[in-house]
Amino acid sequence: MLRYSTAGESHGPCLVATIDGFPYGTPVSLDHVNAELARRQGGYGRGARMMMEKDEAVALSGVRHGHALGSPIALQIMNRVHNAEDLHPITRPRPGHADLAGAMKFGTSDVRDISERSSARETAARVAAGALAASFLRLFDIDVFGFVLEIGGIESRPSADEVRRVRDSSDLYGLDPQIDGRWKEAVDGAKAAGDTLGGVFEVRVSGAPPGLGSHAGWEEKLDGALARALMSVQTVKAVEVGAGFGAARLRGSEMHDEIAKGPDGRLVRTRNNAGGIEGGMTNGQPVVCRAACKPISTLRKSLGTVDLESGEAAAAAYERSDVCVVPAASVIGEAVVAFEIARAFLDKFGGDSYEETGRRHESYRKGLERFPP
Ligand SMILES: Cc1cc2nc3c(=O)[nH]c(=O)nc-3n(C[C@H](O)[C@H](O)[C@H](O)COP(=O)(O)O)c2cc1C
């Protein structure tokens, strides 16, 4: 089974992602990993910390001569600033952060012991693992693509053409160049007011074969796995697949994607309200998920809290902070979705070696050409 875990704190020496389950012989290059790490650090609205870090992943294990050994791959990303031992305690928990809940859970008044790990610095390791998964999927013509849909309540109209070029030339990772200026104004306005902004991002997966995930057990359902992965990203508060919450307002006749026979005899769908997943399995259509990010909670104009040392009312702690992290969150969303799709892909096709996985995938693909049987 493909799986990963992360280790490391925000101001510790480094972050580590340990990835287990890539078949022997899988080509491994860190080029895409490092490009995605750079994208995670970018996006209009990030704070000064991002300027200090320059993330780069190094493979400590599991890779030799540019291919996976079938053993755990450990990726390390150094923290340029690693002064966790010297940092003063934080005793004024920030509403909206893990600070107070963590302090109560562990019985401490120094919430830095919690925020060092709960902070989104950890997502650098998740992006590294997910980018490796995305590179693996590309070997099988599966593409995972995340972009920003909405910031501060201002919705975009995503372009349908040249999406990668459009997104990569947008400072906010959107697909609507007309809206970038308005988004920047909104971010600047929030910054000037000492406030923060949230938004929505979308992740699309194209080229995934039908049958990834399973209807048979609740824990194998792909929509469940995607929702969990996306919801676990710091600041994500809601996840949709396909029509999502909008489905609740449609009639059945408007919602479901009718099945028809295409000109070449293959089965086609009239639309994609299902977001590419039916019964917990991919159905051959693009997988489409969206996530809503709350405005981040460290405000320059601090919210009210209680100092855990003095017991007195106080202003919540403030350290250099971002204003809008939705562009960065879209990179993290893309990474976690890529990982779940790669996991489902390897659950289905298995194989000890890349060559064996490829043979099994090819045989399934050929079988589908003769479908319906
Ligand atoms: C890329 C990224 C960067 C973030 N940067 C900050 C930040 O600078 N300040 C902050 O208060 N929250 C930031 N957050 C959000 C917090 O990490 C998050 O709200 C907090 O850990 C509580 O988790 P929850 O929002 O999932 O409940 C960031 C989130 C992401 C995804």
mmCIF file of C-alpha atoms and ligand atoms in Angstrom:
data_model
loop_
_atom_site.group_PDB
_atom_site.id
_atom_site.type_symbol
_atom_site.label_atom_id
_atom_site.label_comp_id
_atom_site.label_asym_id
_atom_site.label_seq_id
_atom_site.Cartn_x
_atom_site.Cartn_y
_atom_site.Cartn_z
ATOM 1 C CA MET A 1 0.000 0.000 0.000
ATOM 2 C CA LEU A 2 1.265 3.482 -0.871
ATOM 3 C CA ARG A 3 1.395 5.635 2.258
ATOM 4 C CA TYR A 4 3.298 8.538 3.713
ATOM 5 C CA SER A 5 3.907 10.364 6.929
ATOM 6 C CA THR A 6 5.574 13.641 7.754
ATOM 7 C CA ALA A 7 7.826 14.761 10.605
ATOM 8 C CA GLY A 8 9.256 18.107 11.602
ATOM 9 C CA GLU A 9 8.373 21.416 13.213
ATOM 10 C CA SER A 10 8.116 24.910 11.871
ATOM 11 C CA HIS A 11 11.391 26.125 13.443
ATOM 12 C CA GLY A 12 13.118 22.740 13.856
ATOM 13 C CA PRO A 13 16.097 21.656 11.750
ATOM 14 C CA CYS A 14 14.068 20.153 8.886
ATOM 15 C CA LEU A 15 10.880 18.550 7.609
ATOM 16 C CA VAL A 16 10.803 14.944 6.445
ATOM 17 C CA ALA A 17 8.295 13.013 4.328
ATOM 18 C CA THR A 18 8.587 9.230 4.411
ATOM 19 C CA ILE A 19 6.881 7.574 1.459
ATOM 20 C CA ASP A 20 6.454 3.845 1.321
ATOM 21 C CA GLY A 21 5.085 1.724 -1.512
ATOM 22 C CA PHE A 22 6.385 3.018 -4.836
ATOM 23 C CA PRO A 23 7.229 -0.071 -6.905
ATOM 24 C CA TYR A 24 10.872 -0.927 -7.560
ATOM 25 C CA GLY A 25 12.193 0.775 -10.680
ATOM 26 C CA THR A 26 9.758 3.710 -10.653
ATOM 27 C CA PRO A 27 11.655 6.646 -12.183
ATOM 28 C CA VAL A 28 12.192 9.264 -9.458
ATOM 29 C CA SER A 29 13.210 12.836 -10.168
ATOM 30 C CA LEU A 30 13.022 15.663 -7.668
ATOM 31 C CA ASP A 31 12.578 18.328 -10.373
ATOM 32 C CA HIS A 32 8.791 18.354 -10.095
ATOM 33 C CA VAL A 33 8.993 18.110 -6.281
ATOM 34 C CA ASN A 34 11.189 21.219 -6.111
ATOM 35 C CA ALA A 35 9.050 23.111 -8.619
ATOM 36 C CA GLU A 36 5.966 22.383 -6.494
ATOM 37 C CA LEU A 37 7.774 23.368 -3.291
ATOM 38 C CA ALA A 38 8.562 26.714 -4.921
ATOM 39 C CA ARG A 39 4.909 27.133 -5.974
ATOM 40 C CA ARG A 40 3.759 26.377 -2.416
ATOM 41 C CA GLN A 41 5.948 29.199 -1.162
ATOM 42 C CA GLY A 42 4.596 31.632 -3.728
ATOM 43 C CA GLY A 43 1.215 33.186 -4.426
ATOM 44 C CA TYR A 44 0.213 36.783 -3.789
ATOM 45 C CA GLY A 45 -0.597 37.316 -0.110
ATOM 46 C CA ARG A 46 2.162 35.288 1.543
ATOM 47 C CA GLY A 47 4.149 36.754 4.429
ATOM 48 C CA ALA A 48 7.814 37.448 5.083
ATOM 49 C CA ARG A 49 8.612 33.920 6.320
ATOM 50 C CA MET A 50 8.196 32.637 2.775
ATOM 51 C CA MET A 51 10.865 34.990 1.556
ATOM 52 C CA MET A 52 13.316 33.560 4.099
ATOM 53 C CA GLU A 53 12.804 29.893 3.242
ATOM 54 C CA LYS A 54 13.895 28.436 -0.096
ATOM 55 C CA ASP A 55 12.646 24.907 -0.014
ATOM 56 C CA GLU A 56 14.503 22.113 -1.697
ATOM 57 C CA ALA A 57 14.005 18.387 -1.178
ATOM 58 C CA VAL A 58 16.838 15.885 -0.875
ATOM 59 C CA ALA A 59 16.252 12.109 -1.035
ATOM 60 C CA LEU A 60 17.850 10.482 2.013
ATOM 61 C CA SER A 61 16.800 6.932 1.173
ATOM 62 C CA GLY A 62 14.906 4.668 -1.193
ATOM 63 C CA VAL A 63 16.314 6.059 -4.455
ATOM 64 C CA ARG A 64 19.352 4.923 -6.445
ATOM 65 C CA HIS A 65 20.414 5.857 -9.976
ATOM 66 C CA GLY A 66 17.186 7.828 -10.412
ATOM 67 C CA HIS A 67 14.768 5.028 -9.590
ATOM 68 C CA ALA A 68 12.851 3.803 -6.554
ATOM 69 C CA LEU A 69 14.317 0.823 -4.691
ATOM 70 C CA GLY A 70 10.950 -0.338 -3.354
ATOM 71 C CA SER A 71 12.071 0.675 0.145
ATOM 72 C CA PRO A 72 10.831 3.763 2.048
ATOM 73 C CA ILE A 73 11.794 7.028 0.370
ATOM 74 C CA ALA A 74 12.701 9.751 2.877
ATOM 75 C CA LEU A 75 12.643 13.305 1.530
ATOM 76 C CA GLN A 76 14.234 16.025 3.641
ATOM 77 C CA ILE A 77 13.563 19.754 3.386
ATOM 78 C CA MET A 78 15.820 21.928 5.541
ATOM 79 C CA ASN A 79 14.416 24.864 7.512
ATOM 80 C CA ARG A 80 16.596 27.918 6.977
ATOM 81 C CA VAL A 81 15.406 29.315 10.305
ATOM 82 C CA HIS A 82 15.733 26.645 12.999
ATOM 83 C CA ASN A 83 15.721 28.327 16.369
ATOM 84 C CA ALA A 84 12.870 26.424 18.057
ATOM 85 C CA GLU A 85 14.928 25.945 21.247
ATOM 86 C CA ASP A 86 15.473 29.712 21.635
ATOM 87 C CA LEU A 87 11.961 30.958 20.886
ATOM 88 C CA HIS A 88 10.057 32.542 23.761
ATOM 89 C CA PRO A 89 6.858 30.864 24.999
ATOM 90 C CA ILE A 90 3.520 31.965 23.499
ATOM 91 C CA THR A 91 0.839 32.177 26.174
ATOM 92 C CA ARG A 92 -1.883 34.099 24.282
ATOM 93 C CA PRO A 93 -3.649 31.459 22.121
ATOM 94 C CA ARG A 94 -4.938 32.595 18.714
ATOM 95 C CA PRO A 95 -8.639 31.913 18.056
ATOM 96 C CA GLY A 96 -8.937 29.689 14.970
ATOM 97 C CA HIS A 97 -5.605 27.978 15.568
ATOM 98 C CA ALA A 98 -4.740 24.691 17.253
ATOM 99 C CA ASP A 99 -3.291 26.767 20.142
ATOM 100 C CA LEU A 100 -5.955 26.553 22.858
ATOM 101 C CA ALA A 101 -7.264 23.065 22.082
ATOM 102 C CA GLY A 102 -3.676 21.753 22.058
ATOM 103 C CA ALA A 103 -2.758 23.580 25.272
ATOM 104 C CA MET A 104 -5.776 22.038 27.039
ATOM 105 C CA LYS A 105 -5.031 18.615 25.569
ATOM 106 C CA PHE A 106 -1.434 18.587 26.823
ATOM 107 C CA GLY A 107 -1.837 20.722 29.920
ATOM 108 C CA THR A 108 0.634 23.451 28.973
ATOM 109 C CA SER A 109 0.433 27.237 28.862
ATOM 110 C CA ASP A 110 3.136 27.493 26.151
ATOM 111 C CA VAL A 111 1.142 27.088 22.940
ATOM 112 C CA ARG A 112 4.349 27.179 20.899
ATOM 113 C CA ASP A 113 4.712 23.469 21.710
ATOM 114 C CA ILE A 114 1.564 22.993 19.625
ATOM 115 C CA SER A 115 1.903 25.663 16.942
ATOM 116 C CA GLU A 116 5.378 24.463 15.940
ATOM 117 C CA ARG A 117 3.712 21.364 14.498
ATOM 118 C CA SER A 118 0.190 22.556 13.667
ATOM 119 C CA SER A 119 1.523 25.382 11.495
ATOM 120 C CA ALA A 120 1.245 24.914 7.746
ATOM 121 C CA ARG A 121 5.026 24.697 7.428
ATOM 122 C CA GLU A 122 4.352 20.945 7.715
ATOM 123 C CA THR A 123 2.636 21.056 4.323
ATOM 124 C CA ALA A 124 6.015 21.455 2.600
ATOM 125 C CA ALA A 125 6.558 17.759 3.389
ATOM 126 C CA ARG A 126 3.067 16.895 2.106
ATOM 127 C CA VAL A 127 3.713 18.780 -1.115
ATOM 128 C CA ALA A 128 6.975 16.857 -1.573
ATOM 129 C CA ALA A 129 5.226 13.492 -1.137
ATOM 130 C CA GLY A 130 2.305 14.529 -3.356
ATOM 131 C CA ALA A 131 4.540 15.877 -6.104
ATOM 132 C CA LEU A 132 6.334 12.541 -6.198
ATOM 133 C CA ALA A 133 2.938 10.857 -6.538
ATOM 134 C CA ALA A 134 1.932 13.302 -9.304
ATOM 135 C CA SER A 135 5.124 12.468 -11.242
ATOM 136 C CA PHE A 136 4.309 8.766 -10.868
ATOM 137 C CA LEU A 137 0.765 9.329 -12.208
ATOM 138 C CA ARG A 138 2.094 11.251 -15.196
ATOM 139 C CA LEU A 139 3.952 8.093 -16.275
ATOM 140 C CA PHE A 140 0.463 6.649 -16.785
ATOM 141 C CA ASP A 141 -0.944 9.779 -18.481
ATOM 142 C CA ILE A 142 -2.853 10.890 -15.390
ATOM 143 C CA ASP A 143 -2.649 14.618 -14.710
ATOM 144 C CA VAL A 144 -3.528 16.370 -11.442
ATOM 145 C CA PHE A 145 -4.123 20.109 -11.635
ATOM 146 C CA GLY A 146 -5.072 22.562 -8.874
ATOM 147 C CA PHE A 147 -6.047 26.211 -9.218
ATOM 148 C CA VAL A 148 -7.771 29.010 -7.310
ATOM 149 C CA LEU A 149 -11.460 29.610 -8.004
ATOM 150 C CA GLU A 150 -12.415 32.314 -5.534
ATOM 151 C CA ILE A 151 -10.755 34.754 -3.085
ATOM 152 C CA GLY A 152 -12.495 36.936 -0.504
ATOM 153 C CA GLY A 153 -15.924 36.160 -2.007
ATOM 154 C CA ILE A 154 -14.863 37.238 -5.533
ATOM 155 C CA GLU A 155 -15.539 34.382 -7.953
ATOM 156 C CA SER A 156 -13.578 33.793 -11.148
ATOM 157 C CA ARG A 157 -14.665 32.419 -14.504
ATOM 158 C CA PRO A 158 -11.982 29.830 -15.200
ATOM 159 C CA SER A 159 -10.587 29.649 -18.723
ATOM 160 C CA ALA A 160 -10.962 26.256 -20.376
ATOM 161 C CA ASP A 161 -7.911 26.642 -22.632
ATOM 162 C CA GLU A 162 -4.214 26.401 -21.948
ATOM 163 C CA VAL A 163 -4.998 26.064 -18.290
ATOM 164 C CA ARG A 164 -1.460 25.260 -17.145
ATOM 165 C CA ARG A 165 0.007 28.287 -18.927
ATOM 166 C CA VAL A 166 -2.756 30.584 -17.627
ATOM 167 C CA ARG A 167 -2.397 29.348 -14.044
ATOM 168 C CA ASP A 168 1.382 29.494 -14.061
ATOM 169 C CA SER A 169 1.361 33.082 -15.264
ATOM 170 C CA SER A 170 -1.084 34.156 -12.527
ATOM 171 C CA ASP A 171 0.331 35.439 -9.199
ATOM 172 C CA LEU A 172 -2.758 33.977 -7.562
ATOM 173 C CA TYR A 173 -2.760 30.638 -9.433
ATOM 174 C CA GLY A 174 -6.154 31.344 -11.016
ATOM 175 C CA LEU A 175 -7.530 30.664 -14.486
ATOM 176 C CA ASP A 176 -9.152 34.046 -15.083
ATOM 177 C CA PRO A 177 -6.589 36.790 -15.832
ATOM 178 C CA GLN A 178 -9.418 39.377 -15.707
ATOM 179 C CA ILE A 179 -9.935 38.761 -12.014
ATOM 180 C CA ASP A 180 -6.326 38.783 -10.748
ATOM 181 C CA GLY A 181 -6.337 42.564 -10.313
ATOM 182 C CA ARG A 182 -9.502 42.474 -8.204
ATOM 183 C CA TRP A 183 -8.132 39.636 -6.088
ATOM 184 C CA LYS A 184 -4.904 41.575 -5.471
ATOM 185 C CA GLU A 185 -6.869 44.663 -4.459
ATOM 186 C CA ALA A 186 -8.893 42.564 -2.041
ATOM 187 C CA VAL A 187 -5.726 41.042 -0.520
ATOM 188 C CA ASP A 188 -4.070 44.478 -0.249
ATOM 189 C CA GLY A 189 -7.225 45.875 1.367
ATOM 190 C CA ALA A 190 -7.320 43.084 3.931
ATOM 191 C CA LYS A 191 -3.613 43.554 4.651
ATOM 192 C CA ALA A 192 -4.034 47.289 5.193
ATOM 193 C CA ALA A 193 -6.901 46.581 7.581
ATOM 194 C CA GLY A 194 -4.802 44.047 9.540
ATOM 195 C CA ASP A 195 -7.176 41.327 8.360
ATOM 196 C CA THR A 196 -7.033 38.085 6.289
ATOM 197 C CA LEU A 197 -8.987 36.489 3.396
ATOM 198 C CA GLY A 198 -10.151 32.976 2.530
ATOM 199 C CA GLY A 199 -11.338 31.424 -0.700
ATOM 200 C CA VAL A 200 -11.926 28.289 -2.745
ATOM 201 C CA PHE A 201 -9.623 26.120 -4.855
ATOM 202 C CA GLU A 202 -10.348 23.284 -7.259
ATOM 203 C CA VAL A 203 -8.349 20.172 -8.132
ATOM 204 C CA ARG A 204 -9.002 18.257 -11.362
ATOM 205 C CA VAL A 205 -7.651 14.856 -12.258
ATOM 206 C CA SER A 206 -7.730 13.869 -15.912
ATOM 207 C CA GLY A 207 -6.816 10.511 -17.428
ATOM 208 C CA ALA A 208 -7.626 8.375 -14.374
ATOM 209 C CA PRO A 209 -8.953 4.994 -15.499
ATOM 210 C CA PRO A 210 -12.399 3.925 -14.286
ATOM 211 C CA GLY A 211 -12.462 1.672 -11.251
ATOM 212 C CA LEU A 212 -10.018 3.394 -8.864
ATOM 213 C CA GLY A 213 -11.398 3.146 -5.334
ATOM 214 C CA SER A 214 -14.153 0.718 -4.451
ATOM 215 C CA HIS A 215 -17.844 0.580 -3.616
ATOM 216 C CA ALA A 216 -17.289 -2.504 -1.465
ATOM 217 C CA GLY A 217 -15.990 -1.034 1.808
ATOM 218 C CA TRP A 218 -16.474 2.420 3.270
ATOM 219 C CA GLU A 219 -12.755 2.907 3.807
ATOM 220 C CA GLU A 220 -11.982 2.131 0.165
ATOM 221 C CA LYS A 221 -14.304 4.784 -1.280
ATOM 222 C CA LEU A 222 -12.217 7.267 -3.236
ATOM 223 C CA ASP A 223 -14.448 10.279 -2.569
ATOM 224 C CA GLY A 224 -14.101 9.586 1.154
ATOM 225 C CA ALA A 225 -10.307 9.382 0.850
ATOM 226 C CA LEU A 226 -10.143 12.616 -1.144
ATOM 227 C CA ALA A 227 -12.417 14.436 1.289
ATOM 228 C CA ARG A 228 -10.293 13.330 4.233
ATOM 229 C CA ALA A 229 -7.033 14.288 2.531
ATOM 230 C CA LEU A 230 -8.315 17.725 1.511
ATOM 231 C CA MET A 231 -10.053 18.410 4.806
ATOM 232 C CA SER A 232 -6.818 17.653 6.656
ATOM 233 C CA VAL A 233 -5.101 20.621 4.973
ATOM 234 C CA GLN A 234 -4.731 23.493 7.474
ATOM 235 C CA THR A 235 -7.479 26.119 6.872
ATOM 236 C CA VAL A 236 -9.762 23.891 4.728
ATOM 237 C CA LYS A 237 -13.292 23.925 6.171
ATOM 238 C CA ALA A 238 -15.393 22.239 3.434
ATOM 239 C CA VAL A 239 -14.844 19.848 0.527
ATOM 240 C CA GLU A 240 -17.048 19.120 -2.488
ATOM 241 C CA VAL A 241 -16.869 16.505 -5.236
ATOM 242 C CA GLY A 242 -18.539 17.404 -8.551
ATOM 243 C CA ALA A 243 -21.734 19.382 -8.040
ATOM 244 C CA GLY A 244 -21.103 19.081 -4.286
ATOM 245 C CA PHE A 245 -23.379 21.205 -2.108
ATOM 246 C CA GLY A 246 -25.131 22.370 -5.285
ATOM 247 C CA ALA A 247 -26.356 18.787 -5.828
ATOM 248 C CA ALA A 248 -28.710 19.219 -2.879
ATOM 249 C CA ARG A 249 -30.601 21.870 -4.838
ATOM 250 C CA LEU A 250 -30.884 19.968 -8.147
ATOM 251 C CA ARG A 251 -33.532 17.507 -9.233
ATOM 252 C CA GLY A 252 -32.401 13.995 -10.106
ATOM 253 C CA SER A 253 -33.028 14.717 -13.775
ATOM 254 C CA GLU A 254 -30.701 17.730 -13.589
ATOM 255 C CA MET A 255 -28.050 16.070 -11.474
ATOM 256 C CA HIS A 256 -27.124 12.739 -12.982
ATOM 257 C CA ASP A 257 -24.805 12.343 -15.945
ATOM 258 C CA GLU A 258 -26.635 10.281 -18.556
ATOM 259 C CA ILE A 259 -24.801 7.453 -20.288
ATOM 260 C CA ALA A 260 -24.751 7.425 -24.091
ATOM 261 C CA LYS A 261 -22.944 5.622 -26.884
ATOM 262 C CA GLY A 262 -20.300 7.750 -28.629
ATOM 263 C CA PRO A 263 -19.566 7.640 -32.388
ATOM 264 C CA ASP A 264 -16.828 5.023 -31.860
ATOM 265 C CA GLY A 265 -19.163 2.794 -29.830
ATOM 266 C CA ARG A 266 -17.572 3.795 -26.493
ATOM 267 C CA LEU A 267 -19.710 4.924 -23.587
ATOM 268 C CA VAL A 268 -19.773 8.659 -22.937
ATOM 269 C CA ARG A 269 -21.419 10.981 -20.399
ATOM 270 C CA THR A 270 -23.493 14.033 -21.173
ATOM 271 C CA ARG A 271 -21.915 16.090 -18.320
ATOM 272 C CA ASN A 272 -19.865 15.618 -15.158
ATOM 273 C CA ASN A 273 -21.957 16.587 -12.145
ATOM 274 C CA ALA A 274 -20.681 13.476 -10.382
ATOM 275 C CA GLY A 275 -17.162 14.908 -10.479
ATOM 276 C CA GLY A 276 -15.822 11.676 -11.931
ATOM 277 C CA ILE A 277 -16.748 9.493 -8.957
ATOM 278 C CA GLU A 278 -19.781 7.242 -8.590
ATOM 279 C CA GLY A 279 -20.162 4.706 -5.785
ATOM 280 C CA GLY A 280 -16.714 5.567 -4.451
ATOM 281 C CA MET A 281 -14.997 4.691 -7.766
ATOM 282 C CA THR A 282 -13.645 6.713 -10.664
ATOM 283 C CA ASN A 283 -16.003 6.405 -13.639
ATOM 284 C CA GLY A 284 -13.571 7.515 -16.353
ATOM 285 C CA GLN A 285 -14.628 11.177 -16.312
ATOM 286 C CA PRO A 286 -12.275 13.828 -14.872
ATOM 287 C CA VAL A 287 -12.266 13.824 -11.053
ATOM 288 C CA VAL A 288 -13.230 17.286 -9.801
ATOM 289 C CA CYS A 289 -12.987 18.394 -6.155
ATOM 290 C CA ARG A 290 -13.155 21.783 -4.498
ATOM 291 C CA ALA A 291 -12.130 22.965 -1.049
ATOM 292 C CA ALA A 292 -13.110 26.065 0.902
ATOM 293 C CA CYS A 293 -10.368 27.762 2.950
ATOM 294 C CA LYS A 294 -11.207 29.981 5.905
ATOM 295 C CA PRO A 295 -9.359 33.290 6.275
ATOM 296 C CA ILE A 296 -6.270 32.488 8.343
ATOM 297 C CA SER A 297 -6.437 33.310 11.984
ATOM 298 C CA THR A 298 -3.250 35.213 12.848
ATOM 299 C CA LEU A 299 -4.426 38.804 12.423
ATOM 300 C CA ARG A 300 -2.210 41.880 12.709
ATOM 301 C CA LYS A 301 -5.276 43.464 14.302
ATOM 302 C CA SER A 302 -5.336 40.734 16.937
ATOM 303 C CA LEU A 303 -8.507 39.056 18.133
ATOM 304 C CA GLY A 304 -9.354 38.785 21.802
ATOM 305 C CA THR A 305 -8.037 35.927 23.904
ATOM 306 C CA VAL A 306 -6.999 35.104 27.464
ATOM 307 C CA ASP A 307 -3.354 34.946 28.548
ATOM 308 C CA LEU A 308 -2.848 31.420 29.895
ATOM 309 C CA GLU A 309 -0.153 32.581 32.351
ATOM 310 C CA SER A 310 -1.904 35.615 33.875
ATOM 311 C CA GLY A 311 -5.529 34.569 33.284
ATOM 312 C CA GLU A 312 -6.200 38.119 32.049
ATOM 313 C CA ALA A 313 -7.942 39.199 28.846
ATOM 314 C CA ALA A 314 -5.317 39.905 26.155
ATOM 315 C CA ALA A 315 -4.752 40.391 22.448
ATOM 316 C CA ALA A 316 -3.954 37.125 20.632
ATOM 317 C CA ALA A 317 -0.293 36.513 19.785
ATOM 318 C CA TYR A 318 0.895 37.911 16.462
ATOM 319 C CA GLU A 319 4.008 36.885 14.568
ATOM 320 C CA ARG A 320 4.796 37.598 10.916
ATOM 321 C CA SER A 321 1.896 36.042 9.079
ATOM 322 C CA ASP A 322 0.295 35.528 5.687
ATOM 323 C CA VAL A 323 -2.795 37.469 4.563
ATOM 324 C CA CYS A 324 -4.210 35.016 2.016
ATOM 325 C CA VAL A 325 -2.984 31.432 1.609
ATOM 326 C CA VAL A 326 -5.525 30.162 -0.929
ATOM 327 C CA PRO A 327 -2.978 29.998 -3.807
ATOM 328 C CA ALA A 328 -0.566 27.993 -1.625
ATOM 329 C CA ALA A 329 -3.448 25.830 -0.390
ATOM 330 C CA SER A 330 -4.288 24.963 -4.019
ATOM 331 C CA VAL A 331 -0.748 23.559 -4.418
ATOM 332 C CA ILE A 332 -1.141 21.521 -1.231
ATOM 333 C CA GLY A 333 -4.604 20.384 -2.382
ATOM 334 C CA GLU A 334 -3.153 19.240 -5.693
ATOM 335 C CA ALA A 335 -0.467 17.294 -3.801
ATOM 336 C CA VAL A 336 -2.803 15.502 -1.400
ATOM 337 C CA VAL A 337 -5.214 14.610 -4.211
ATOM 338 C CA ALA A 338 -2.316 13.274 -6.313
ATOM 339 C CA PHE A 339 -1.267 11.086 -3.408
ATOM 340 C CA GLU A 340 -4.763 9.618 -2.921
ATOM 341 C CA ILE A 341 -5.143 8.921 -6.650
ATOM 342 C CA ALA A 342 -1.697 7.267 -6.768
ATOM 343 C CA ARG A 343 -2.629 5.185 -3.726
ATOM 344 C CA ALA A 344 -5.889 4.046 -5.343
ATOM 345 C CA PHE A 345 -4.014 3.350 -8.597
ATOM 346 C CA LEU A 346 -1.487 1.115 -6.821
ATOM 347 C CA ASP A 347 -4.239 -0.521 -4.745
ATOM 348 C CA LYS A 348 -5.841 -1.538 -8.051
ATOM 349 C CA PHE A 349 -2.810 -2.462 -10.149
ATOM 350 C CA GLY A 350 -0.236 -3.375 -7.486
ATOM 351 C CA GLY A 351 3.042 -4.875 -8.648
ATOM 352 C CA ASP A 352 6.443 -5.120 -6.977
ATOM 353 C CA SER A 353 8.157 -3.392 -9.870
ATOM 354 C CA TYR A 354 7.283 -0.466 -12.088
ATOM 355 C CA GLU A 355 7.412 -2.821 -15.058
ATOM 356 C CA GLU A 356 4.889 -5.189 -13.428
ATOM 357 C CA THR A 357 2.539 -2.299 -12.542
ATOM 358 C CA GLY A 358 2.801 -1.072 -16.141
ATOM 359 C CA ARG A 359 1.897 -4.516 -17.556
ATOM 360 C CA ARG A 360 -1.158 -4.802 -15.323
ATOM 361 C CA HIS A 361 -2.313 -1.285 -16.161
ATOM 362 C CA GLU A 362 -1.862 -1.923 -19.884
ATOM 363 C CA SER A 363 -3.821 -5.161 -19.726
ATOM 364 C CA TYR A 364 -6.711 -3.412 -17.924
ATOM 365 C CA ARG A 365 -6.635 -0.555 -20.430
ATOM 366 C CA LYS A 366 -6.842 -3.039 -23.323
ATOM 367 C CA GLY A 367 -9.745 -4.823 -21.643
ATOM 368 C CA LEU A 368 -11.638 -1.539 -21.394
ATOM 369 C CA GLU A 369 -11.327 -1.083 -25.173
ATOM 370 C CA ARG A 370 -13.552 -4.155 -25.512
ATOM 371 C CA PHE A 371 -16.102 -2.776 -23.016
ATOM 372 C CA PRO A 372 -19.096 -3.342 -22.939
ATOM 373 C CA PRO A 373 -18.121 -7.027 -23.206
HETATM 374 C C1 LIG B 1 -0.101 27.418 3.081
HETATM 375 C C2 LIG B 1 -0.709 27.822 4.375
HETATM 376 C C3 LIG B 1 -0.138 28.862 5.098
HETATM 377 C C4 LIG B 1 -0.703 29.286 6.303
HETATM 378 N N1 LIG B 1 -0.163 30.353 6.945
HETATM 379 C C5 LIG B 1 -0.760 30.798 8.069
HETATM 380 C C6 LIG B 1 -0.256 31.965 8.734
HETATM 381 O O1 LIG B 1 0.721 32.585 8.298
HETATM 382 N N2 LIG B 1 -0.899 32.366 9.862
HETATM 383 C C7 LIG B 1 -2.000 31.702 10.347
HETATM 384 O O2 LIG B 1 -2.560 32.117 11.340
HETATM 385 N N3 LIG B 1 -2.488 30.619 9.749
HETATM 386 C C8 LIG B 1 -1.896 30.140 8.619
HETATM 387 N N4 LIG B 1 -2.406 29.034 8.002
HETATM 388 C C9 LIG B 1 -3.582 28.362 8.571
HETATM 389 C C10 LIG B 1 -3.286 27.602 9.859
HETATM 390 O O3 LIG B 1 -2.191 26.728 9.695
HETATM 391 C C11 LIG B 1 -4.523 26.815 10.286
HETATM 392 O O4 LIG B 1 -5.648 27.608 10.251
HETATM 393 C C12 LIG B 1 -4.344 26.298 11.712
HETATM 394 O O5 LIG B 1 -3.287 25.362 11.725
HETATM 395 C C13 LIG B 1 -5.623 25.646 12.276
HETATM 396 O O6 LIG B 1 -6.028 24.578 11.483
HETATM 397 P P1 LIG B 1 -7.487 24.534 10.826
HETATM 398 O O7 LIG B 1 -7.644 25.820 10.075
HETATM 399 O O8 LIG B 1 -7.428 23.361 9.893
HETATM 400 O O9 LIG B 1 -8.480 24.377 11.908
HETATM 401 C C14 LIG B 1 -1.856 28.604 6.796
HETATM 402 C C15 LIG B 1 -2.404 27.553 6.075
HETATM 403 C C16 LIG B 1 -1.855 27.170 4.877
HETATM 404 C C17 LIG B 1 -2.488 26.036 4.112
#
